[in-house]
Amino acid sequence: MSTYTPMIQQYLKIKAQYKDCFLFFRLGDFYEMFFEDALAASRELEITLTSRDGGAEERIPMCGIPYHSAENYIKNLVEKGFKVAICEQVEDPKTAKGVVKRDVVQLITPGTVMEGSMLEEKENNFLASISEFPGQTFVITYNDLSTGETSVARVTSGWESVLSELFNQPVKEIVVSPDLPENYQTDLQQRLQITVSYQLECGVDNSFASLTEHIWEDNQLLEGFGRMLNYLQNTQKRSLDHLQPARIIQLQEYMSLDMFSKRNLELTQTILRKGKQGSLLWVLDQTVTAMGARMLKKWLERPLLNKKAIEQRFAVVEAFLEQYFERESIRDALKSVYDLERLSGRVSYGNVNARDLIQVKHSLQKIPVIKQLLSQFKSESVRSLAEGIDDLQELAALLDESIKEDAPLTIKEGGIIKDGFNRTLDDYRDASRNGKKWITELEQREKQETNIKSLKIGYNRVFGYYIEVTRANLHLLPEGKYERKQTLTNAERFITPELKEKESLILEAEEKSVDLEYQLFVELREKVKQFIPDLQALAEKISNLDVLQSFATISEINNYVKPSFNEKREISIEKGRHPVVEKVMKNESFVPNDVKMDEASEVLLITGPNMSGKSTYMRQLALTAIMAQIGCFVPCEKAELPVFDQIFTRIGAADDLVSGQSTFMVEMLEARHAITRATENSLILLDEIGRGTSTYDGMALAQAIIEYVHEHVKAKTLFSTHYHELTSLENTLKSVKNVHVRAEEYNGNVVFLHQIQPGAADESYGIHVAKLAELPDELITRASEILKQLETGQNQATLPEKSEPVHQVAKEPEQQMSFFEVKEQRPSSDKHRSTEEGALVRELRHLNILEMTPLEAMNALYELQKKAKK
């Protein structure tokens, strides 16, 4: 250290406290980075890498960015998962002795972003923390610093449930104890791709008691909240007055959707493009406020289990549908309501500007209109939404009388406060305005006295006010009156004692005016800060209203209907549709289908060709159930459903490259997760289980899973398969029902009708699908020949004539396994027993094993064994 200059030593001391951050070190008008930070930043930000003398023999790597354009660079780094420590000068360079004192004033991390340009308007930006306790118990705390909302949840079912809870939440950063097991930290970083930060201290100061009222006596929740709070205090170093009291999320009150189901059902983003378009959220989002859009996403991630609460939402949606014009008027009014949640955060945080406060004012001015519109509805459910809405007209009036409509973005250059708001400010402005008027009059007077038409009075920050005369007219100036101030190429600039005196009065008034405006704005901001809890409460009510009108709007556009719930675990959907596929198809007609599952049918076994719509049929049931349980109407003509506590899906095939697991292993893990956690009130969707291994292995596993679900889980299950042999299970398992997707062959081509009908499919049409994919004709012809050979019992591959075999395989002699060795009957005194054994032998002799599928043979053997044991 001693070899470096004092400034570099200062940099290294501060950098040692923020080793995992880019340190933006303020030097004049630039943020500079040195050493490893400079090398990394030049690469990540694509800026020029230079070097400077730091006192050591070798020059120090350095790069920098202008402080006034730092926001975009910071955004770039934060979006990539990096942290940025902002180090500013904290003393006046004019009074500093030696190196100017500097310190970190803010730590910007992916989870603590506050600037609007770095935030997604319609999505929360959550910072989460995890605290581990004995018995595989974890406490998760969520905080959105931009809105102040904070919530805590306890997970008691292990680490995988923690990952499922965090998955698909907009969590950008997670705070953990340094002692959290390393494999857990790896899961967070690699499987969920979240930035991990560390915080050991978990104590909560008494000054934050108002935030912990609901959790004060729960040590686990308090510790989890404390870890989050301490991290925020350490990184933000400023007011956190906008933080809302911690809300407890009772996970058992919501439908459980594990990470597999959230991904497979594409609730908020698609699997391939990782975007909103093509997801269920994309279809349902008819909100008109940013707050409402964020609320809709929260509801979608946590469907309700409380039937009464769901039906309360239905009542509002139904009323909105009945009164179209009033609903549209509410939509129009909501369009003028800005993001009150994030504006409140900016007020508390101290980075609010005058235009932000104008947005608060305009929003509040619309609230009485919205309340009036709600009171015009016939439904008590809608009218009750207006109750408890505080329109905060006192705050609206304060902002209206204080802030100019055309106020600038900056808050230190004046032009913010209205005339008449402050008497002293009015006096300063009057002096400044009259002074400028006097300057204008002086210019006219000097032109007349000197007869110089081009004479003008100007101003700059260096010389103040001056009289400028071109060189050609200098001889017209009277002697002794003008004092030369500056010489230009073609002109001279002068001052007069009278002009200098007036300049002092004008500039003093302007300077005092700007300083007073800033002081008044800060005082106004402090007054607005007192209304933050009321603004946040108002924002929540407006968000709820916006989501419910969105449900009504989309239900009317797409002809959704109100579903009903039953306690019998029965599913009855008439002409159901997939909400996303239907929207994507636009003008093409979507083929609707019924879903019927009463108490006597627990498992629907779905067969049919590829591309026929099996997966769509399965997904649309799950999406219909989710839509119903968030309070939205559903895409069908009629729907009666149970309330599902969980939905599990195994749809689609993909390797898990991060954990190094094959498609089949992923399939088995997801299947295990479903069948071990589901209850009889759950919904399970299993799509072509067993296809990732050999035919007989896959078929055996598929049948075993169906039997296990049928006998032990008893959850409503949709199971699609290409193993047609499984369709015989309908005869042996009482609650299994076969359905198939209808397809017809026409002129050698397959036509998919996308219609679900009772019974099993008779063909897979795999070669027809390959033909639709435009595989080479020669390949299609050859596949058809091989299929005929296989269907006629020639189950060994043959090569076409005149082709050379790739390799020879030694052919083993075929052997037919003897299932039973039939011995001669011994005489028995028990005639009844002898008769039964004889009947069993006769039944065995009549079995045509060669014409049976392996599964049919196994089932027959199973039945014979049961009879033999009797």
mmCIF file of C-alpha atoms in Angstrom, residues 502-730:
data_model
loop_
_atom_site.group_PDB
_atom_site.id
_atom_site.type_symbol
_atom_site.label_atom_id
_atom_site.label_comp_id
_atom_site.label_asym_id
_atom_site.label_seq_id
_atom_site.Cartn_x
_atom_site.Cartn_y
_atom_site.Cartn_z
ATOM 1 C CA LYS A 502 -28.217 46.093 -11.245
ATOM 2 C CA GLU A 503 -26.474 42.824 -12.106
ATOM 3 C CA SER A 504 -25.696 42.238 -8.444
ATOM 4 C CA LEU A 505 -29.338 42.710 -7.483
ATOM 5 C CA ILE A 506 -30.648 40.431 -10.280
ATOM 6 C CA LEU A 507 -28.170 37.595 -9.700
ATOM 7 C CA GLU A 508 -28.607 37.715 -5.939
ATOM 8 C CA ALA A 509 -32.383 37.463 -6.351
ATOM 9 C CA GLU A 510 -32.072 34.568 -8.827
ATOM 10 C CA GLU A 511 -29.598 32.688 -6.633
ATOM 11 C CA LYS A 512 -31.710 33.119 -3.529
ATOM 12 C CA SER A 513 -34.806 32.178 -5.514
ATOM 13 C CA VAL A 514 -33.290 28.873 -6.708
ATOM 14 C CA ASP A 515 -31.989 28.001 -3.236
ATOM 15 C CA LEU A 516 -35.347 28.779 -1.651
ATOM 16 C CA GLU A 517 -37.194 26.694 -4.268
ATOM 17 C CA TYR A 518 -35.016 23.692 -3.490
ATOM 18 C CA GLN A 519 -35.619 24.165 0.227
ATOM 19 C CA LEU A 520 -39.376 24.442 -0.324
ATOM 20 C CA PHE A 521 -39.380 21.309 -2.499
ATOM 21 C CA VAL A 522 -37.537 19.305 0.181
ATOM 22 C CA GLU A 523 -40.074 20.478 2.780
ATOM 23 C CA LEU A 524 -42.905 19.542 0.443
ATOM 24 C CA ARG A 525 -41.363 16.101 -0.086
ATOM 25 C CA GLU A 526 -41.276 15.576 3.684
ATOM 26 C CA LYS A 527 -44.971 16.491 3.906
ATOM 27 C CA VAL A 528 -45.805 14.019 1.123
ATOM 28 C CA LYS A 529 -43.782 11.346 2.959
ATOM 29 C CA GLN A 530 -46.338 11.459 5.789
ATOM 30 C CA PHE A 531 -48.993 10.259 3.324
ATOM 31 C CA ILE A 532 -46.987 7.202 2.156
ATOM 32 C CA PRO A 533 -48.989 4.573 4.142
ATOM 33 C CA ASP A 534 -52.248 6.060 2.801
ATOM 34 C CA LEU A 535 -50.878 6.116 -0.766
ATOM 35 C CA GLN A 536 -49.835 2.479 -0.467
ATOM 36 C CA ALA A 537 -53.250 1.447 0.866
ATOM 37 C CA LEU A 538 -54.900 3.336 -2.003
ATOM 38 C CA ALA A 539 -52.570 1.687 -4.513
ATOM 39 C CA GLU A 540 -53.620 -1.773 -3.318
ATOM 40 C CA LYS A 541 -57.323 -1.028 -3.697
ATOM 41 C CA ILE A 542 -56.823 0.444 -7.173
ATOM 42 C CA SER A 543 -54.726 -2.602 -8.156
ATOM 43 C CA ASN A 544 -57.476 -5.013 -7.064
ATOM 44 C CA LEU A 545 -60.068 -2.994 -8.981
ATOM 45 C CA ASP A 546 -57.868 -2.982 -12.082
ATOM 46 C CA VAL A 547 -57.373 -6.769 -12.039
ATOM 47 C CA LEU A 548 -61.086 -7.468 -11.610
ATOM 48 C CA GLN A 549 -62.062 -5.167 -14.477
ATOM 49 C CA SER A 550 -59.343 -6.903 -16.525
ATOM 50 C CA PHE A 551 -61.015 -10.269 -15.838
ATOM 51 C CA ALA A 552 -64.370 -8.859 -16.955
ATOM 52 C CA THR A 553 -62.880 -7.298 -20.085
ATOM 53 C CA ILE A 554 -61.084 -10.455 -21.232
ATOM 54 C CA SER A 555 -64.120 -12.594 -20.353
ATOM 55 C CA GLU A 556 -66.301 -10.451 -22.605
ATOM 56 C CA ILE A 557 -63.773 -10.377 -25.457
ATOM 57 C CA ASN A 558 -63.261 -14.160 -25.449
ATOM 58 C CA ASN A 559 -66.717 -15.377 -24.330
ATOM 59 C CA TYR A 560 -65.589 -16.845 -21.027
ATOM 60 C CA VAL A 561 -68.215 -18.116 -18.575
ATOM 61 C CA LYS A 562 -68.547 -18.162 -14.816
ATOM 62 C CA PRO A 563 -67.564 -21.606 -13.411
ATOM 63 C CA SER A 564 -69.038 -23.263 -10.340
ATOM 64 C CA PHE A 565 -67.445 -25.469 -7.690
ATOM 65 C CA ASN A 566 -68.570 -28.739 -6.149
ATOM 66 C CA GLU A 567 -67.564 -30.878 -3.177
ATOM 67 C CA LYS A 568 -67.950 -34.186 -5.085
ATOM 68 C CA ARG A 569 -64.570 -34.014 -6.849
ATOM 69 C CA GLU A 570 -66.395 -33.971 -10.199
ATOM 70 C CA ILE A 571 -65.129 -32.260 -13.342
ATOM 71 C CA SER A 572 -67.683 -31.268 -15.955
ATOM 72 C CA ILE A 573 -66.515 -28.911 -18.693
ATOM 73 C CA GLU A 574 -68.585 -28.455 -21.807
ATOM 74 C CA LYS A 575 -66.790 -27.318 -24.977
ATOM 75 C CA GLY A 576 -63.660 -26.249 -23.157
ATOM 76 C CA ARG A 577 -60.928 -24.305 -24.978
ATOM 77 C CA HIS A 578 -57.238 -23.595 -24.428
ATOM 78 C CA PRO A 579 -57.076 -19.817 -23.715
ATOM 79 C CA VAL A 580 -53.608 -19.269 -25.193
ATOM 80 C CA VAL A 581 -53.873 -21.526 -28.263
ATOM 81 C CA GLU A 582 -57.259 -20.003 -29.034
ATOM 82 C CA LYS A 583 -55.772 -16.488 -29.012
ATOM 83 C CA VAL A 584 -52.729 -17.484 -31.073
ATOM 84 C CA MET A 585 -54.947 -19.109 -33.722
ATOM 85 C CA LYS A 586 -56.853 -15.807 -34.131
ATOM 86 C CA ASN A 587 -59.203 -16.299 -37.091
ATOM 87 C CA GLU A 588 -58.852 -20.083 -37.209
ATOM 88 C CA SER A 589 -61.531 -21.913 -35.272
ATOM 89 C CA PHE A 590 -60.387 -23.737 -32.151
ATOM 90 C CA VAL A 591 -62.007 -27.167 -31.719
ATOM 91 C CA PRO A 592 -63.584 -27.260 -28.231
ATOM 92 C CA ASN A 593 -63.783 -30.450 -26.175
ATOM 93 C CA ASP A 594 -65.607 -31.724 -23.122
ATOM 94 C CA VAL A 595 -63.950 -33.029 -19.955
ATOM 95 C CA LYS A 596 -66.093 -35.368 -17.857
ATOM 96 C CA MET A 597 -64.708 -36.981 -14.693
ATOM 97 C CA ASP A 598 -67.138 -38.057 -11.991
ATOM 98 C CA GLU A 599 -66.462 -39.921 -8.762
ATOM 99 C CA ALA A 600 -66.238 -43.176 -10.733
ATOM 100 C CA SER A 601 -63.460 -41.910 -13.031
ATOM 101 C CA GLU A 602 -60.178 -40.851 -11.498
ATOM 102 C CA VAL A 603 -57.892 -41.424 -14.491
ATOM 103 C CA LEU A 604 -58.489 -40.445 -18.115
ATOM 104 C CA LEU A 605 -56.209 -42.498 -20.378
ATOM 105 C CA ILE A 606 -55.744 -40.446 -23.550
ATOM 106 C CA THR A 607 -54.542 -42.035 -26.792
ATOM 107 C CA GLY A 608 -54.189 -40.637 -30.269
ATOM 108 C CA PRO A 609 -51.574 -39.619 -32.821
ATOM 109 C CA ASN A 610 -48.871 -37.019 -32.352
ATOM 110 C CA MET A 611 -49.957 -33.457 -33.188
ATOM 111 C CA SER A 612 -53.576 -34.380 -32.585
ATOM 112 C CA GLY A 613 -53.970 -32.213 -29.467
ATOM 113 C CA LYS A 614 -53.491 -34.524 -26.460
ATOM 114 C CA SER A 615 -51.152 -32.128 -24.659
ATOM 115 C CA THR A 616 -53.369 -29.142 -25.470
ATOM 116 C CA TYR A 617 -56.381 -30.977 -24.033
ATOM 117 C CA MET A 618 -54.489 -31.735 -20.827
ATOM 118 C CA ARG A 619 -53.084 -28.241 -20.399
ATOM 119 C CA GLN A 620 -56.415 -26.541 -21.026
ATOM 120 C CA LEU A 621 -57.954 -28.371 -18.072
ATOM 121 C CA ALA A 622 -55.144 -27.178 -15.782
ATOM 122 C CA LEU A 623 -55.335 -23.600 -17.070
ATOM 123 C CA THR A 624 -59.123 -23.604 -16.694
ATOM 124 C CA ALA A 625 -58.762 -24.694 -13.060
ATOM 125 C CA ILE A 626 -56.150 -21.999 -12.375
ATOM 126 C CA MET A 627 -58.237 -19.285 -14.034
ATOM 127 C CA ALA A 628 -61.254 -20.326 -11.979
ATOM 128 C CA GLN A 629 -59.300 -20.236 -8.707
ATOM 129 C CA ILE A 630 -57.906 -16.751 -9.293
ATOM 130 C CA GLY A 631 -61.454 -15.462 -9.812
ATOM 131 C CA CYS A 632 -61.527 -15.203 -13.601
ATOM 132 C CA PHE A 633 -64.212 -16.650 -15.864
ATOM 133 C CA VAL A 634 -63.111 -19.604 -17.988
ATOM 134 C CA PRO A 635 -63.019 -20.547 -21.716
ATOM 135 C CA CYS A 636 -65.933 -22.959 -22.219
ATOM 136 C CA GLU A 637 -69.733 -23.046 -22.376
ATOM 137 C CA LYS A 638 -70.180 -24.497 -18.903
ATOM 138 C CA ALA A 639 -67.786 -25.557 -16.152
ATOM 139 C CA GLU A 640 -68.175 -27.303 -12.830
ATOM 140 C CA LEU A 641 -64.962 -28.060 -10.967
ATOM 141 C CA PRO A 642 -63.621 -29.117 -7.608
ATOM 142 C CA VAL A 643 -61.169 -26.780 -5.847
ATOM 143 C CA PHE A 644 -57.753 -28.290 -6.546
ATOM 144 C CA ASP A 645 -55.143 -27.989 -3.806
ATOM 145 C CA GLN A 646 -52.212 -28.790 -6.122
ATOM 146 C CA ILE A 647 -51.489 -29.244 -9.822
ATOM 147 C CA PHE A 648 -48.650 -31.457 -11.003
ATOM 148 C CA THR A 649 -47.518 -31.774 -14.602
ATOM 149 C CA ARG A 650 -45.099 -33.927 -16.528
ATOM 150 C CA ILE A 651 -45.365 -32.495 -20.033
ATOM 151 C CA GLY A 652 -42.682 -32.079 -22.643
ATOM 152 C CA ALA A 653 -39.217 -33.553 -22.893
ATOM 153 C CA ALA A 654 -36.011 -31.742 -22.059
ATOM 154 C CA ASP A 655 -32.634 -32.559 -20.551
ATOM 155 C CA ASP A 656 -31.685 -30.704 -17.383
ATOM 156 C CA LEU A 657 -28.231 -29.639 -18.521
ATOM 157 C CA VAL A 658 -27.430 -27.762 -15.310
ATOM 158 C CA SER A 659 -27.756 -30.812 -13.081
ATOM 159 C CA GLY A 660 -26.562 -33.198 -15.793
ATOM 160 C CA GLN A 661 -29.773 -35.238 -15.909
ATOM 161 C CA SER A 662 -31.150 -36.935 -19.008
ATOM 162 C CA THR A 663 -34.640 -36.445 -20.396
ATOM 163 C CA PHE A 664 -35.750 -39.760 -18.930
ATOM 164 C CA MET A 665 -34.304 -38.939 -15.505
ATOM 165 C CA VAL A 666 -36.060 -35.575 -15.498
ATOM 166 C CA GLU A 667 -39.264 -37.390 -16.469
ATOM 167 C CA MET A 668 -38.928 -39.849 -13.603
ATOM 168 C CA LEU A 669 -38.097 -37.125 -11.061
ATOM 169 C CA GLU A 670 -41.119 -35.070 -12.067
ATOM 170 C CA ALA A 671 -43.353 -38.149 -11.986
ATOM 171 C CA ARG A 672 -42.040 -39.064 -8.532
ATOM 172 C CA HIS A 673 -42.637 -35.529 -7.306
ATOM 173 C CA ALA A 674 -46.254 -35.714 -8.474
ATOM 174 C CA ILE A 675 -47.240 -39.130 -7.163
ATOM 175 C CA THR A 676 -45.528 -38.716 -3.780
ATOM 176 C CA ARG A 677 -46.989 -35.288 -2.971
ATOM 177 C CA ALA A 678 -50.426 -35.317 -4.588
ATOM 178 C CA THR A 679 -53.606 -35.792 -2.567
ATOM 179 C CA GLU A 680 -57.036 -36.891 -3.733
ATOM 180 C CA ASN A 681 -57.858 -33.190 -4.194
ATOM 181 C CA SER A 682 -54.989 -32.651 -6.631
ATOM 182 C CA LEU A 683 -54.808 -32.654 -10.420
ATOM 183 C CA ILE A 684 -52.048 -34.635 -12.167
ATOM 184 C CA LEU A 685 -51.144 -34.336 -15.856
ATOM 185 C CA LEU A 686 -48.753 -36.990 -17.181
ATOM 186 C CA ASP A 687 -47.835 -36.845 -20.840
ATOM 187 C CA GLU A 688 -46.329 -39.962 -22.467
ATOM 188 C CA ILE A 689 -44.526 -41.251 -19.393
ATOM 189 C CA GLY A 690 -41.904 -43.888 -20.184
ATOM 190 C CA ARG A 691 -41.072 -42.834 -23.737
ATOM 191 C CA GLY A 692 -37.447 -42.088 -22.814
ATOM 192 C CA THR A 693 -36.481 -45.740 -22.341
ATOM 193 C CA SER A 694 -37.037 -49.087 -24.090
ATOM 194 C CA THR A 695 -40.577 -49.989 -25.108
ATOM 195 C CA TYR A 696 -41.168 -52.701 -22.510
ATOM 196 C CA ASP A 697 -39.480 -50.731 -19.713
ATOM 197 C CA GLY A 698 -41.532 -47.657 -20.586
ATOM 198 C CA MET A 699 -44.747 -49.616 -20.840
ATOM 199 C CA ALA A 700 -44.186 -51.360 -17.523
ATOM 200 C CA LEU A 701 -43.387 -48.079 -15.770
ATOM 201 C CA ALA A 702 -46.400 -46.359 -17.308
ATOM 202 C CA GLN A 703 -48.761 -49.096 -16.179
ATOM 203 C CA ALA A 704 -47.232 -49.197 -12.708
ATOM 204 C CA ILE A 705 -47.635 -45.427 -12.337
ATOM 205 C CA ILE A 706 -51.279 -45.567 -13.447
ATOM 206 C CA GLU A 707 -51.974 -48.402 -11.003
ATOM 207 C CA TYR A 708 -50.215 -46.555 -8.158
ATOM 208 C CA VAL A 709 -52.165 -43.345 -8.773
ATOM 209 C CA HIS A 710 -55.404 -45.356 -9.076
ATOM 210 C CA GLU A 711 -54.908 -47.371 -5.913
ATOM 211 C CA HIS A 712 -53.007 -45.008 -3.591
ATOM 212 C CA VAL A 713 -53.154 -41.355 -4.693
ATOM 213 C CA LYS A 714 -56.691 -41.233 -6.132
ATOM 214 C CA ALA A 715 -56.075 -37.747 -7.609
ATOM 215 C CA LYS A 716 -57.834 -36.667 -10.781
ATOM 216 C CA THR A 717 -55.291 -37.659 -13.438
ATOM 217 C CA LEU A 718 -54.971 -37.184 -17.192
ATOM 218 C CA PHE A 719 -52.483 -39.652 -18.665
ATOM 219 C CA SER A 720 -51.647 -39.530 -22.375
ATOM 220 C CA THR A 721 -49.741 -42.386 -23.988
ATOM 221 C CA HIS A 722 -48.703 -44.026 -27.239
ATOM 222 C CA TYR A 723 -48.674 -47.441 -25.559
ATOM 223 C CA HIS A 724 -52.003 -48.707 -26.879
ATOM 224 C CA GLU A 725 -51.627 -51.837 -24.785
ATOM 225 C CA LEU A 726 -52.392 -49.720 -21.706
ATOM 226 C CA THR A 727 -55.944 -49.143 -22.877
ATOM 227 C CA SER A 728 -56.871 -52.608 -21.552
ATOM 228 C CA LEU A 729 -56.487 -51.173 -18.038
ATOM 229 C CA GLU A 730 -60.018 -49.832 -18.388
#
